[in-house]
Every structure is written in structure tokens, then in C-alpha cells.
Coordinates of C-alpha atoms and ligand atoms in Angstrom, one line a residue:
X298 CA 0.1 -0.2 0.1
X299 CA 1.4 3.4 -0.8
X300 CA 0.2 6.9 -1.9
X301 CA 0.2 7.8 -5.7
X302 CA 1.0 11.0 -6.5
X303 CA 1.4 10.1 -10.2
X304 CA -1.4 11.9 -12.0
X305 CA -1.8 9.3 -15.0
X306 CA -1.1 6.2 -13.0
X307 CA -3.5 3.5 -13.3
X308 CA -4.7 4.2 -9.5
X309 CA -5.5 7.8 -10.4
X310 CA -7.6 6.7 -13.2
X311 CA -9.6 4.5 -10.8
X312 CA -10.3 7.5 -8.5
X313 CA -11.2 9.7 -11.2
X314 CA -13.7 7.4 -13.0
X315 CA -15.2 7.0 -9.7
X316 CA -15.6 10.4 -9.1
X317 CA -17.1 10.7 -12.6
X318 CA -19.3 7.6 -11.7
X319 CA -18.2 6.1 -15.2
X320 CA -19.2 2.4 -14.7
X321 CA -17.9 1.3 -18.2
X322 CA -14.8 3.1 -17.9
X323 CA -14.3 2.0 -14.2
X324 CA -14.7 -1.7 -15.1
X325 CA -12.4 -1.5 -18.0
X326 CA -9.6 0.1 -15.8
X327 CA -10.0 -2.2 -13.1
X328 CA -9.9 -5.2 -15.5
X329 CA -6.5 -3.8 -16.5
X330 CA -5.3 -3.0 -13.1
X331 CA -3.5 -6.2 -11.7
X332 CA -2.3 -5.7 -8.3
X333 CA -4.2 -5.2 -4.8
X334 CA -7.0 -2.5 -4.8
X335 CA -6.2 -1.3 -1.5
X336 CA -4.2 1.7 -2.5
X337 CA -4.7 5.2 -1.2
X338 CA -5.2 8.6 -2.7
X339 CA -3.6 11.8 -1.6
X340 CA -6.1 11.8 1.5
X341 CA -5.7 8.4 2.3
X342 CA -8.8 7.1 1.0
X343 CA -9.3 3.7 -0.4
X344 CA -10.9 3.4 -4.1
X345 CA -13.8 1.3 -1.9
X346 CA -14.1 4.2 0.2
X347 CA -14.8 6.6 -2.9
X348 CA -16.8 4.0 -4.5
X349 CA -19.0 4.2 -1.0
X350 CA -19.2 8.0 -0.9
X351 CA -20.6 7.8 -4.6
X352 CA -23.2 5.7 -3.6
X353 CA -22.3 3.2 -6.3
X354 CA -23.4 -0.1 -5.7
X355 CA -22.1 -2.0 -8.6
X356 CA -18.4 -0.2 -8.2
X357 CA -18.7 -1.3 -4.3
X358 CA -19.3 -4.7 -5.5
X359 CA -16.7 -4.9 -8.3
X360 CA -13.9 -3.7 -5.7
X361 CA -15.1 -6.0 -3.1
X362 CA -15.1 -9.0 -5.6
X363 CA -11.2 -7.9 -6.3
X364 CA -10.7 -8.2 -2.6
X365 CA -10.8 -4.8 -1.4
X366 CA -10.7 -4.7 2.2
X367 CA -13.6 -2.9 3.8
X368 CA -12.0 -2.1 7.1
X369 CA -8.7 -0.4 5.2
X370 CA -8.2 3.0 5.1
X371 CA -6.2 6.3 6.2
X372 CA -8.3 9.1 6.3
X373 CA -7.2 11.6 8.4
X374 CA -10.6 11.5 10.3
X375 CA -10.9 7.8 10.7
X376 CA -13.7 7.7 8.2
X377 CA -14.7 3.6 7.3
X378 CA -16.0 2.8 4.0
X379 CA -19.4 2.5 5.8
X380 CA -18.9 5.8 7.5
X381 CA -18.9 6.9 3.6
X382 CA -21.7 4.5 2.5
X383 CA -24.0 6.0 5.3
X384 CA -23.1 9.3 4.1
X385 CA -24.1 8.7 0.5
X386 CA -27.7 7.4 1.7
X387 CA -26.9 4.5 0.0
X388 CA -28.9 1.6 2.1
X389 CA -27.8 -1.4 -0.7
X390 CA -24.1 0.0 -0.4
X391 CA -24.1 0.0 3.3
X392 CA -25.5 -3.6 3.1
X393 CA -22.8 -4.9 0.7
X394 CA -20.0 -3.5 3.0
X395 CA -21.9 -5.0 6.2
X396 CA -21.9 -8.1 4.3
X397 CA -18.3 -7.8 3.8
X398 CA -17.4 -7.4 7.1
X399 CA -17.7 -3.6 7.7
X400 CA -17.7 -3.0 11.8
X401 CA -20.6 -1.0 12.3
X402 CA -19.4 0.3 16.0
X403 CA -16.1 1.8 14.1
X404 CA -16.0 5.4 14.9
X405 CA -14.5 8.5 13.1
X406 CA -12.2 11.1 15.0
X407 CA -14.9 13.1 16.5
X408 CA -16.4 9.8 18.1
X409 CA -19.4 9.0 15.7
X410 CA -20.2 5.7 14.2
X411 CA -21.6 5.2 10.7
X412 CA -24.9 5.2 11.7
X413 CA -24.7 8.4 13.7
X414 CA -23.4 10.0 10.7
X415 CA -25.9 8.7 8.6
X416 CA -28.5 10.6 10.8
X417 CA -26.8 13.8 10.9
X418 CA -27.2 14.1 7.3
X419 CA -30.9 12.7 7.3
X420 CA -30.7 9.0 5.7
X421 CA -32.9 7.2 7.9
X422 CA -33.1 4.6 6.0
X423 CA -29.5 4.1 5.8
X424 CA -29.6 4.4 9.8
X425 CA -32.3 2.0 10.2
X426 CA -30.1 -0.6 7.6
X427 CA -27.0 -0.3 9.6
X428 CA -28.8 -0.4 13.0
X429 CA -30.9 -3.4 12.1
X430 CA -27.8 -5.4 10.5
X431 CA -27.3 -8.9 11.7
X432 CA -24.5 -11.0 10.0
X433 CA -25.5 -14.0 8.0
X434 CA -23.8 -16.4 10.5
X435 CA -26.5 -15.5 13.2
X436 CA -28.8 -17.4 11.5
X437 CA -26.5 -20.4 10.0
X438 CA -25.8 -21.4 13.2
X439 CA -29.3 -22.6 13.4
X440 CA -28.6 -24.8 10.2
X441 CA -26.1 -27.0 11.5
X442 CA -27.4 -29.5 14.3
X443 CA -25.5 -28.9 17.9
X444 CA -24.4 -31.2 20.2
X445 CA -27.0 -33.9 20.9
X446 CA -29.5 -32.5 18.1
X447 CA -29.9 -34.8 15.2
X448 CA -31.8 -32.3 13.4
X449 CA -31.0 -28.7 12.9
X450 CA -33.4 -26.1 13.8
X451 CA -33.5 -24.8 10.2
X452 CA -33.4 -26.2 6.6
X453 CA -30.1 -24.8 5.0
X454 CA -32.1 -23.3 2.2
X455 CA -34.2 -21.1 4.8
X456 CA -31.4 -19.1 5.8
X457 CA -31.0 -16.8 3.0
X458 CA -34.3 -15.7 2.4
X459 CA -34.6 -15.6 6.2
X460 CA -31.6 -13.6 6.4
X461 CA -33.2 -11.1 3.6
X462 CA -36.4 -10.9 5.8
X463 CA -34.8 -10.1 8.9
X464 CA -32.8 -7.4 7.6
X465 CA -35.7 -5.3 6.1
X466 CA -36.1 -2.0 7.1
X467 CA -39.6 -1.5 6.4
X468 CA -41.7 -3.3 9.2
X469 CA -45.4 -2.7 7.8
X470 CA -47.0 -6.0 8.4
X471 CA -48.6 -6.1 4.9
X472 CA -45.1 -5.3 3.4
X473 CA -43.9 -8.3 5.7
X474 CA -46.7 -10.2 4.1
X475 CA -45.7 -9.2 0.7
X476 CA -42.1 -10.2 1.5
X477 CA -43.4 -13.6 2.9
X478 CA -45.6 -14.2 -0.3
X479 CA -42.3 -13.6 -2.5
X480 CA -40.2 -16.1 -0.2
X481 CA -42.5 -19.2 0.2
X482 CA -39.8 -21.3 1.8
X483 CA -40.3 -19.3 5.0
X484 CA -44.1 -20.1 5.5
X485 CA -43.4 -23.5 4.3
X486 CA -41.0 -24.0 7.3
X487 CA -43.2 -21.2 9.4
X488 CA -42.9 -23.3 12.8
X489 CA -39.0 -23.6 12.5
X490 CA -38.8 -20.2 11.2
X491 CA -40.8 -18.9 14.5
X492 CA -39.0 -20.8 16.8
X493 CA -35.5 -19.6 15.4
X494 CA -36.6 -16.0 15.4
X495 CA -38.0 -16.7 19.3
X496 CA -34.5 -18.5 20.2
X497 CA -33.0 -14.9 18.5
X498 CA -34.9 -12.8 20.6
X499 CA -33.8 -14.5 23.6
X500 CA -30.5 -14.7 22.8
X501 CA -30.3 -10.8 22.1
X502 CA -31.8 -10.1 25.7
X503 CA -29.2 -12.2 27.2
X504 CA -26.1 -10.8 26.3
X505 CA -25.2 -9.2 29.4
X506 CA -23.5 -5.9 28.8
X507 CA -24.3 -6.7 24.8
X508 CA -28.0 -6.9 25.7
X509 CA -30.0 -5.4 22.4
X510 CA -33.7 -4.9 23.1
X511 CA -34.6 -3.7 20.3
X512 CA -33.3 -6.5 18.0
X513 CA -34.6 -8.5 21.0
X514 CA -38.1 -6.7 20.1
X515 CA -37.7 -7.1 16.2
X516 CA -37.5 -10.7 16.2
X517 CA -40.4 -11.2 18.6
X518 CA -42.2 -9.0 16.0
X519 CA -41.2 -11.0 13.1
X520 CA -42.3 -14.2 14.8
X521 CA -45.6 -13.0 15.5
X522 CA -46.1 -11.8 12.3
X523 CA -44.9 -14.9 10.4
X524 CA -47.1 -17.1 12.8
X525 CA -50.0 -15.0 12.1
X526 CA -49.9 -15.3 8.4
X527 CA -48.9 -18.8 8.4
X528 CA -52.3 -19.4 10.7
X529 CA -54.4 -17.3 7.8
X530 CA -52.8 -19.4 4.7
X531 CA -53.2 -22.6 6.5
X532 CA -56.9 -22.2 7.1
X533 CA -57.7 -21.0 3.9
X534 CA -55.8 -23.6 2.6
X535 CA -57.3 -26.4 4.0
X536 CA -61.4 -24.6 3.9
X537 CA -60.9 -24.0 0.5
X538 CA -58.7 -26.2 -1.9
X539 CA -60.2 -24.5 -5.3
X540 CA -60.6 -20.7 -4.7
X541 CA -58.5 -17.9 -5.1
X542 CA -58.2 -17.5 -1.2
X543 CA -54.9 -18.8 -1.4
X544 CA -54.2 -15.4 -1.5
X545 CA -53.3 -14.8 2.2
X546 CA -52.0 -11.5 1.5
X547 CA -55.3 -10.3 0.6
X548 CA -57.0 -11.7 3.5
X549 CA -54.5 -10.1 5.7
X550 CA -54.6 -6.7 4.4
X551 CA -58.3 -6.5 4.1
X552 CA -58.3 -7.3 8.1
X553 CA -55.9 -4.9 8.8
X554 CA -56.4 -2.0 6.1
X555 CA -59.9 -1.7 6.8
X556 CA -60.8 1.8 8.4
X557 CA -62.3 2.3 11.6
X558 CA -65.6 4.1 12.2
X559 CA -63.8 7.4 11.4
X560 CA -63.3 6.5 8.1
X561 CA -59.0 6.5 8.3
X562 CA -57.8 5.3 11.6
X563 CA -56.7 1.8 11.5
X564 CA -58.3 0.1 14.7
X565 CA -57.9 -3.4 13.7
X566 CA -54.2 -2.8 13.0
X567 CA -54.0 -1.3 16.2
X568 CA -55.9 -4.1 17.8
X569 CA -53.1 -6.5 16.1
X570 CA -50.0 -4.5 17.1
X571 CA -51.1 -4.0 20.4
X572 CA -51.6 -8.0 21.0
X573 CA -48.2 -8.3 19.7
X574 CA -46.5 -5.8 22.1
X575 CA -48.5 -7.2 24.9
X576 CA -46.9 -10.8 24.1
X577 CA -43.3 -9.5 24.1
X578 CA -41.8 -11.9 27.0
X579 CA -39.6 -9.1 28.7
X580 CA -42.1 -6.9 30.6
X581 CA -39.5 -5.3 32.6
X582 CA -37.1 -3.8 30.0
X583 CA -36.7 -0.2 29.0
X584 CA -38.4 -0.4 25.3
X585 CA -41.4 -2.3 26.5
X586 CA -41.8 0.7 28.9
X587 CA -41.7 3.1 26.9
X588 CA -43.8 1.5 24.1
X589 CA -46.7 1.0 26.7
X590 CA -46.3 4.6 28.0
X591 CA -46.7 5.8 24.4
X592 CA -49.7 3.2 23.6
X593 CA -51.6 4.4 27.0
X594 CA -51.3 7.7 26.5
X595 CA -54.8 10.2 26.2
X596 CA -54.6 10.0 22.5
X597 CA -52.2 7.7 21.6
X598 CA -50.4 7.6 18.1
X599 CA -50.9 4.5 16.1
X600 CA -49.4 1.3 17.4
X601 CA -47.6 1.2 14.0
X602 CA -45.6 4.3 14.5
X603 CA -44.8 3.3 18.1
X604 CA -43.2 -0.1 16.8
X605 CA -41.4 1.6 13.9
X606 CA -40.0 3.9 16.3
X607 CA -39.0 1.3 18.8
X608 CA -37.3 -0.7 16.1
X609 CA -36.2 2.1 13.4
X610 CA -35.6 4.9 15.7
X611 CA -36.9 8.6 15.3
X612 CA -37.6 10.0 12.1
X613 CA -36.2 13.5 12.5
X614 CA -37.9 16.1 10.0
X615 CA -38.4 13.9 7.0
X616 CA -42.1 12.9 7.8
X617 CA -42.8 14.6 4.2
X618 CA -41.3 11.8 2.3
X619 CA -44.1 10.0 0.3
X620 CA -45.0 6.7 0.9
X621 CA -47.1 3.6 -0.3
X622 CA -50.7 3.9 1.0
X623 CA -50.8 0.0 1.2
X624 CA -47.4 -0.8 2.7
X625 CA -45.8 2.5 3.4
X626 CA -42.6 1.8 1.2
X627 CA -40.7 4.9 1.0
X628 CA -40.9 6.8 -2.3
X629 CA -43.3 4.6 -4.2
X630 CA -43.4 4.5 -8.2
X631 CA -46.6 4.7 -8.9
X632 CA -49.7 6.8 -8.0
X633 CA -53.7 6.6 -8.8
X634 CA -54.3 7.5 -12.2
X635 CA -57.8 9.0 -11.3
X636 CA -57.3 11.2 -8.1
X637 CA -53.4 11.1 -8.0
X638 CA -53.8 11.5 -4.0
X639 CA -52.5 8.2 -3.0
X640 CA -48.9 6.2 -4.1
X641 CA -48.3 2.8 -4.4
X642 CA -45.1 0.8 -5.0
X643 CA -47.0 -1.5 -7.7
X644 CA -50.0 -2.8 -9.1
X645 CA -50.1 -5.2 -6.4
X646 CA -50.1 -2.7 -3.7
X647 CA -52.8 -0.8 -5.4
X648 CA -54.9 -4.1 -5.7
X649 CA -54.7 -4.8 -1.9
X650 CA -56.0 -1.2 -1.2
X651 CA -58.6 -0.7 -3.8
X652 CA -61.4 -1.8 -0.9
X653 CA -60.5 1.2 1.1
X654 CA -59.2 3.6 -1.4
X655 CA -62.4 2.7 -4.0
X656 CA -64.5 5.1 -2.4
X657 CA -62.3 7.7 -1.7
X658 CA -61.3 7.7 -5.1
X659 CA -64.7 8.2 -6.2
X660 CA -65.7 10.9 -3.9
X661 CA -62.9 13.1 -5.1
X662 CA -64.5 12.7 -9.0
X663 CA -68.1 12.9 -8.1
X664 CA -70.6 13.6 -5.7
X665 CA -70.9 12.2 -2.3
X666 CA -71.9 8.6 -2.3
X667 CA -74.5 7.4 0.5
X668 CA -72.4 4.7 2.1
X669 CA -75.2 2.3 1.9
X670 CA -74.8 2.2 -1.9
X671 CA -71.5 1.4 -1.7
X672 CA -70.7 -2.3 -2.5
X673 CA -68.2 -3.8 0.1
X674 CA -66.7 -6.3 -2.3
X675 CA -64.2 -5.3 -5.2
X676 CA -65.8 -4.8 -8.5
X677 CA -63.3 -7.1 -10.5
X678 CA -64.2 -5.2 -13.9
X679 CA -63.7 -1.7 -12.1
X680 CA -60.3 -2.6 -10.6
X681 CA -59.1 -4.1 -13.8
X682 CA -60.0 -0.8 -15.5
X683 CA -58.1 1.1 -12.8
X684 CA -55.1 -0.9 -12.7
X685 CA -55.0 -0.2 -16.7
X686 CA -54.8 3.3 -15.9
X687 CA -52.0 3.1 -13.1
X688 CA -49.4 5.4 -14.2
X689 CA -45.9 6.3 -13.0
X690 CA -45.9 9.2 -10.3
Ligands
ZN8 ZN1 -46.3 -0.7 -1.0
ZN9 ZN1 -57.9 7.3 -6.6

């Protein structure tokens, strides 16, 4: 490792292409560069740190593939690649660095971790990504039989999808249901998955000085959701083999997204989530006290936001970020083409929300409709027509 001062050296060309964000040129220079990629620029920064700061996932991946050391660097303020990734606000870059062994606890010269730097510049999603990160080994441990065990707690093929599921930052129940739908192996092994999540919860609470109440609660929360969705899927599978009732996400969404008497409060969601909080077995811990206090205020905030704050931290002043009306995913790509007032990730999210939005959407466009005239069920033709009109937001 050495400083490179020669302006035209291949090392310098790599720094330049990263700064320009020129991926094609970057690939070609990297292919020509035969040596070690852990070299520094005049500020003691590595190429990986530059790529992380640029928030360029592809460059970060290519450098890691070439053996870039994620904890290497000689920056004067002790910034690590993860600090730079955190500043870029690209959560996927941060995840790649964490997967490669970046140390989330490393601090810069003013004592700030990468997550704290991300919070400082308002990259809330990145803060949550780093704080919720667990290494894959935490889960793969359960896929190997230990001691007297003849069968491991988890089948090996569950580890990867479960890791992805646990790392997810969006904890909205409908988003989790959609994630489970996309990873059927998790529901097929729901009992094992739930059991392992509960064991992980216990493990986080019994780490002595390293006890992590937040992760413990997250594991408990995910276990609760998996077991609930599994129940719904099983009941409908056994009672109805022919119907499209296999659509457990729709059943689950209709249960949780149905507005209360005032027309917008999600009363059923609240009841469901309060049950989850109530079942957290560590009643004396700090976050439990905080949640109960918030939920028993005179005008309590929605249980979902209390849980989201507990798991992902306070958001600061960024509440104006648009999010999906169905699953709360940030910066959704589409909006309702009729009223343009609500946004969705995709057609699937719009479909799941139509039974709620239908009334409001029509109300925006015509005279108010008496409630008794509104059909409670989804009109398939109407929904299809609406889906056709779904446009990019
Ligand atoms: Zn969505
Ligand atoms: Zn609409």
C-alpha cells in the first residue's frame, strides 16, 4: 500500500472514473489493474471508500469482488468505507459493506459511528439498515445441528431468505406479508422459522452488557407476524382448495387496512399490533416501558408508528417522504391515475388497497356517495380498469 501522486497512474484513473460515476470506464481500468486494490489517494482514501461515498453499488461490489478490504483506509478523520456509504444514503451500498465485514461500531475521529453520521445528514433508511444489520452467521448457526441435536433447527435453504427478511427495514405488516409471499420457503417452514426467531429474541436479551432490546423486539415482532400469516394461509388452504383464497396477503391486508368508524384510523391494525406488544415476554425492559407509555397516552399515536420508532428509531424532520398507501414503502413509483392523491409501490399494492381507496377515489371525482350504496366487495371489472390506468408517479 502506498500513496500515488502520479497523475496518470492507473490508480489515479480509478479514482477519477469513480468521481465521474463512469461505470464502463471503471470496469475497464479495473480489469487492467492487476495488483491489490487497497491503495490510497492523497487523502488516505481507498477506491472502495470513494465508491461508497459515491453511493455506487456496482463499483462497490466490483471492488469487493477484487478483494478490497472493507476496514482498510488511512483517512485523516478515521472515516471507514461504511461511514462514506452512510453519508451517501445508499442503503444497499451499506448492506454490501456490512456483508463484507464492515464494523458498524467503528467511530471516526469525533467519535461518531456510521449510523450516527447517516442520522446527522438525515439518511433515515440508512440508519435503520445499519442498526438492524445482523451477519448471516447469526442465522446459519441454526442450520447446523448442535451438540446432541440430530436435526438442525432450520433447513439450510431457509437461511438466505430469512436473512433478507430479518434485514428488511420496512416493518409494515402488509409489506412483511408481501415479502413472505415472495419467499414461500419461509412460510413452508413457518414453525421452525418462528421458533428460531424466538430463540434469537431470547439470545439478544441475555447478552449481558451487550443486550440489544431493540433487536430482541424486532425478532419477537417478526415471529408474531410470520405465525399470524401462516395461520391465515393454513386455514384457507384447508377450507378451500379450489378458490383464489390462497391469496393470504389479500385476506391479511383486508383485515388490517380496513378503516375504523372515523373513516381513516386503522383500528384493527392497532388491536393486532397491541397484541404483539403485549406478548413480548420481557415486560420489565426499557423499550417495553416506552411502548406501553406511548400506547396508553390519552390520544395515543398509531401502534404501527410506536413500533416503527422502537425498531427503526426516531425519524427527525423527514415525515414528508411520500410512501405507499398499502405498505408504507418509501418513495413509491406509482400513483392512482384517477385522483393522483395516493401512491403505491406497484399494481399489487394498489390492488390490495382498492377496497379502501375505491370510495375516497370516487368521492374525489363525483358527488358524495351514500355509504349504503357502496359495495363492500371489490368490483373486478372496475379494478382491472383502474389498474390499466395506473401510471408512473
Ligand atoms: Zn407498497
Ligand atoms: Zn384514486
